[in-house]
Short mmCIF file of C-alpha atoms in Angstrom, two decimals:
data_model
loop_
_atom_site.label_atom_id
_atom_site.label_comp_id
_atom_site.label_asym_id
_atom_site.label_seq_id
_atom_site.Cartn_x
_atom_site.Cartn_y
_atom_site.Cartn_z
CA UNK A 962 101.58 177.45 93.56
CA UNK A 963 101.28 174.78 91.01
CA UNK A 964 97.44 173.38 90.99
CA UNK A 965 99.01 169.89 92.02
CA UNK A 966 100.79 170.70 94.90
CA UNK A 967 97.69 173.08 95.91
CA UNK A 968 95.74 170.58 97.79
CA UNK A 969 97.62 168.44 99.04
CA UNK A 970 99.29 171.36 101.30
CA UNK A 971 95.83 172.64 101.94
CA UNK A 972 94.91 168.87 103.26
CA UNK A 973 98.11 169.04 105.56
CA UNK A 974 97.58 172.29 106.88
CA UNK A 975 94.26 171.62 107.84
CA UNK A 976 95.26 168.18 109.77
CA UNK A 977 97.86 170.13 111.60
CA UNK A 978 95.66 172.92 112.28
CA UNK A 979 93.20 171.04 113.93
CA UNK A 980 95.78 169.61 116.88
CA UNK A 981 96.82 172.75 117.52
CA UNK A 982 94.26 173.55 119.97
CA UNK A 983 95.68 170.90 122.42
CA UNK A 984 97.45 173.19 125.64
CA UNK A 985 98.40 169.83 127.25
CA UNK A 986 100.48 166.61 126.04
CA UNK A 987 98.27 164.89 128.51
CA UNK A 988 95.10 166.08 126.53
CA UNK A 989 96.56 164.87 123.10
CA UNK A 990 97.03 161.58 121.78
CA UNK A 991 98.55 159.81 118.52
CA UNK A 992 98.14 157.05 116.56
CA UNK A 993 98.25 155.19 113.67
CA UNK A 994 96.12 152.61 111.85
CA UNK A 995 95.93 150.53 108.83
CA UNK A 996 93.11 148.60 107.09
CA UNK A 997 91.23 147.16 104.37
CA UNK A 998 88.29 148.51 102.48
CA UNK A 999 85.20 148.10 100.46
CA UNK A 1000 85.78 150.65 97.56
CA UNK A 1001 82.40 151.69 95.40
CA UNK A 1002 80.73 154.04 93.50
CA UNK A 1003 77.13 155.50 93.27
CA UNK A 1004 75.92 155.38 89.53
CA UNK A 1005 72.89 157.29 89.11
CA UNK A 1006 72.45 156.03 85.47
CA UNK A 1007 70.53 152.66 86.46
CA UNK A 1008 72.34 150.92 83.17
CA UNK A 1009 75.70 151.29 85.51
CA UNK A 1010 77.52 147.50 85.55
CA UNK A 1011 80.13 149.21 88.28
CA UNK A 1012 80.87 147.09 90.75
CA UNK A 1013 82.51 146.90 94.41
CA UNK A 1014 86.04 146.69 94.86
CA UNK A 1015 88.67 145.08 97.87
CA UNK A 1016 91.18 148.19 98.35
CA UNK A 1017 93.68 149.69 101.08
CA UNK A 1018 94.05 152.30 103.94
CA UNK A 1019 96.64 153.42 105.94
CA UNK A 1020 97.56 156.59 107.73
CA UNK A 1021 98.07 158.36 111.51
CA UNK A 1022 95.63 160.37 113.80
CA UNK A 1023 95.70 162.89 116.61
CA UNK A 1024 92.96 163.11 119.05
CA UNK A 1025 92.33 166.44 121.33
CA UNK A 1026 90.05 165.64 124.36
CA UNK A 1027 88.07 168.00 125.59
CA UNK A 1028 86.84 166.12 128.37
CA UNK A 1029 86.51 162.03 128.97
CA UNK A 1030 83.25 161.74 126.72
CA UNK A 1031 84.06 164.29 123.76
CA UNK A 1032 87.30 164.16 121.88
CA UNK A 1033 88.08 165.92 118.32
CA UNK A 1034 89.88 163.53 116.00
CA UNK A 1035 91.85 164.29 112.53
CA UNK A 1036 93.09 161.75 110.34
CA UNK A 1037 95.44 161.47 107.74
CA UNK A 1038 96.12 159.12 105.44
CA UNK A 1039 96.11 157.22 102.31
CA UNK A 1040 93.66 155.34 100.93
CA UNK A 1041 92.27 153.64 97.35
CA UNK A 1042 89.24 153.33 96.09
CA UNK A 1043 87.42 152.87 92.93
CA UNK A 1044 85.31 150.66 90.94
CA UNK A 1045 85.36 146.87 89.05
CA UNK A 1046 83.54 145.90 86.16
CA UNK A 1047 84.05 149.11 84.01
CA UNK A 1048 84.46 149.39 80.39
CA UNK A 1049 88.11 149.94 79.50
CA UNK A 1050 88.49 149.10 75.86
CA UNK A 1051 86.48 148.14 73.26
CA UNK A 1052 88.70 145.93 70.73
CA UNK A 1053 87.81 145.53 66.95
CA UNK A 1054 88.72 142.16 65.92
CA UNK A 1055 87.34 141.96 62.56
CA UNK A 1056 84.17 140.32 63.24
CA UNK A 1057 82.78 142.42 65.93
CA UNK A 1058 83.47 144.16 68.91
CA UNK A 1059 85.58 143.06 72.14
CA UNK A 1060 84.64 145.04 75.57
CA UNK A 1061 87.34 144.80 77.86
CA UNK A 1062 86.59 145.04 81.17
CA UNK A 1063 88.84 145.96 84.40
CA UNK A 1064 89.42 148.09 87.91
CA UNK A 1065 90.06 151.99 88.29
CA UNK A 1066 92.10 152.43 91.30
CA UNK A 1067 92.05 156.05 92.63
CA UNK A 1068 94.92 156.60 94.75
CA UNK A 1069 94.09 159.40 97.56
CA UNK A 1070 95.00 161.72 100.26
CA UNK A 1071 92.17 161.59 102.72
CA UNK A 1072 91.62 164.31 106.04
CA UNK A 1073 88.33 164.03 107.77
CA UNK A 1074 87.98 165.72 111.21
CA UNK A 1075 85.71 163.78 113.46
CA UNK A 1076 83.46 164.64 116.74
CA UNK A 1077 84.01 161.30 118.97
CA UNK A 1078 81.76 160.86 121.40
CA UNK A 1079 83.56 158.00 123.76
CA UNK A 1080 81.22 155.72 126.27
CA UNK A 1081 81.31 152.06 128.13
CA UNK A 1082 83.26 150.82 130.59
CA UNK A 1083 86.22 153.36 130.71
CA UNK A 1084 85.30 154.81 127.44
CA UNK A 1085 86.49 151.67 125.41
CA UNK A 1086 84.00 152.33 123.10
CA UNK A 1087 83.27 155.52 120.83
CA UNK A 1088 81.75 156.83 118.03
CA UNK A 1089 82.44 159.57 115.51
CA UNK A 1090 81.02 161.61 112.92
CA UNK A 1091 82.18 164.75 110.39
CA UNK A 1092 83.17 165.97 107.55
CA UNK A 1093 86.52 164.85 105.04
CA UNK A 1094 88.30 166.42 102.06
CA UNK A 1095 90.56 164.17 99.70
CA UNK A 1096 92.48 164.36 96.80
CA UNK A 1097 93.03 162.14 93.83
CA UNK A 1098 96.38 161.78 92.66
CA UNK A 1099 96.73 159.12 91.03
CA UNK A 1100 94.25 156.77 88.93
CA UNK A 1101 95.29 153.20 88.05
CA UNK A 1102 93.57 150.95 85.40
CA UNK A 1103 94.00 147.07 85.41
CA UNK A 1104 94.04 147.03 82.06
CA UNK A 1105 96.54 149.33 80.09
CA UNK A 1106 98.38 151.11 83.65
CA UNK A 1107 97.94 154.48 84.51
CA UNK A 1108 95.15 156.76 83.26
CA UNK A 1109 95.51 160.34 83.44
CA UNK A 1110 93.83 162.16 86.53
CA UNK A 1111 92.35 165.08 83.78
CA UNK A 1112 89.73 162.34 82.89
CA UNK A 1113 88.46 162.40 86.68
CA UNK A 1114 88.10 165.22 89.60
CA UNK A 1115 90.85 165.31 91.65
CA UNK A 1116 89.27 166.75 94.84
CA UNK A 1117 86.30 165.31 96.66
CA UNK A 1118 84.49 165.81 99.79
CA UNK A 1119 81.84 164.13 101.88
CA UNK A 1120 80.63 162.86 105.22
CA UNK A 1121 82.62 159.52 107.26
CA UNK A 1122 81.32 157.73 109.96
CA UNK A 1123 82.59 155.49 112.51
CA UNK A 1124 82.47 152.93 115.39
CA UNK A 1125 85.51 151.33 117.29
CA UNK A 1126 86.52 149.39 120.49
CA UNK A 1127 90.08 150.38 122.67
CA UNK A 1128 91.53 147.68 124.07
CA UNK A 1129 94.71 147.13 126.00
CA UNK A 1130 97.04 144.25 127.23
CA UNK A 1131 97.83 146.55 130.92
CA UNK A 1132 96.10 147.77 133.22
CA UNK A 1133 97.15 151.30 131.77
CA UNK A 1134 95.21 152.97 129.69
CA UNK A 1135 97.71 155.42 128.13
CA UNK A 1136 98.47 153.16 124.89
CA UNK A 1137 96.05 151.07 123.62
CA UNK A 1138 95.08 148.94 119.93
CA UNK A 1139 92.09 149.63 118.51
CA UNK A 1140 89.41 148.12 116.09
CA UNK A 1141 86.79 150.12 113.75
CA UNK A 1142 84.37 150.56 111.48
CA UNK A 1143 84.38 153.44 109.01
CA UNK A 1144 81.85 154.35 106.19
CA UNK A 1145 82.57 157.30 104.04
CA UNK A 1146 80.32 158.78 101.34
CA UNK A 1147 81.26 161.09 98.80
CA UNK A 1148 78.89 164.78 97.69
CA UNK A 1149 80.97 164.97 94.28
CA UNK A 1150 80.83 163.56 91.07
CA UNK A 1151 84.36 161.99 90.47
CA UNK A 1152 84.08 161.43 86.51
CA UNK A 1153 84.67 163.84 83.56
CA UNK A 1154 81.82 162.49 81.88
CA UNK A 1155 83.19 158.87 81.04
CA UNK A 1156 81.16 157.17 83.36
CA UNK A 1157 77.91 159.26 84.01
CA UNK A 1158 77.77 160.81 87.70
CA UNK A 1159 79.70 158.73 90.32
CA UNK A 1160 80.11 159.52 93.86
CA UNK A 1161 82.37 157.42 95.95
CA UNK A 1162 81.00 155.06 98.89
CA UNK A 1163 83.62 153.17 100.68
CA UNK A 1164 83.21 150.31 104.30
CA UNK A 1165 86.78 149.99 106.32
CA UNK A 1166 87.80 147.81 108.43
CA UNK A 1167 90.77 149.30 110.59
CA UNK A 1168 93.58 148.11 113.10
CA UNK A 1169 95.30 150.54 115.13
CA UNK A 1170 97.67 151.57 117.72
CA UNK A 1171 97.09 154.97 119.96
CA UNK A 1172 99.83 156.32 122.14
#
């Protein structure tokens, strides 16, 4: 199999993998959310001018309960993320030198597969925790387009985090909206030696729908 389809099948087997432990439809539920982020990198060369950037998520969910407190959720979805402030060009112009600065946009594939631990007033509230795999397939520059993915690692994995409130306008509780916080940190380095070692951070804030 070609080294570009590779993970991106691997990602999608392993989301559909992990609802197939669900016996009953009652015990299973989907979703799908969409959201904004706070896309960074850690730079451990201290020189580093990266800097934060506003990016996008969007994607669905399934959600196996094993009883009212404990649920296993996978995701999948897109999502950006990237940098600001990096060096993209450096211009001659006769008298000196011209640094050009801009965005790298990394345009992903994202499964993490979370323990939720759900609690409050008829488990409106939850938190979750575990481990996610992505893949780069795409990078974006502001400045001069699209830069090939060689100059970057394609696959990444790390830890996310989250907290979120389930709220509904019935008095049933079998579809709901939802609001979150995720934070996601990254155990690779992402750069091909252009940068120095960068792992990815990202903060999301997400809206949802669960059904």
């Amino acid at each position: 199999m070609n080294k570009s389809l590779f993970l991106p099948v691997l990602l999608a087997m392993i989301f559909f993998t992990s609802i197939s432990f669900a016996q009953n439809k009652n015990d299973l539920e989907f979703g799908f959310f969409a959201g904004v982020s706070l896309a960074s990198v850690v730079v451990e060369e201290e020189s580093s001018d990266l800097k934060s950037k506003i990016a996008l998520n969007a994607g669905f969910f399934s959600e196996y309960f094993f009883s009212e407190k404990w649920s296993l959720k996978s995701k999948i979805y897109y999502d950006q993320r990237g940098f600001d402030n990096a060096q993209i060009e450096t211009i001659f112009t006769g008298t000196g030198y011209l640094i050009e600065r801009g965005s790298y946009t990394f345009h992903n594939v994202t499964i993490p597969v979370l323990a939720n631990f759900n609690f409050g007033n008829n488990e409106r509230f939850y938190l979750n925790l575990g481990p996610f795999a992505s893949y780069v397939f795409s990078v974006e520059k502001s400045v001069g387009g699209t830069e090939s993915t060689d100059d970057f690692n394609s696959f990444d994995f790390g830890l996310e985090g989250g907290i979120g409130f389930k709220f509904s306008f019935s008095n049933k509780n079998e579809k709901s909206f939802f609001l979150e916080y995720t934070g996601q940190k990254g155990f690779l380095d992402l750069d091909n030696n252009e940068f120095g070692t960068i792992k990815n951070i990202q903060h999301s804030l997400n809206f949802g729908f669960k059904f």
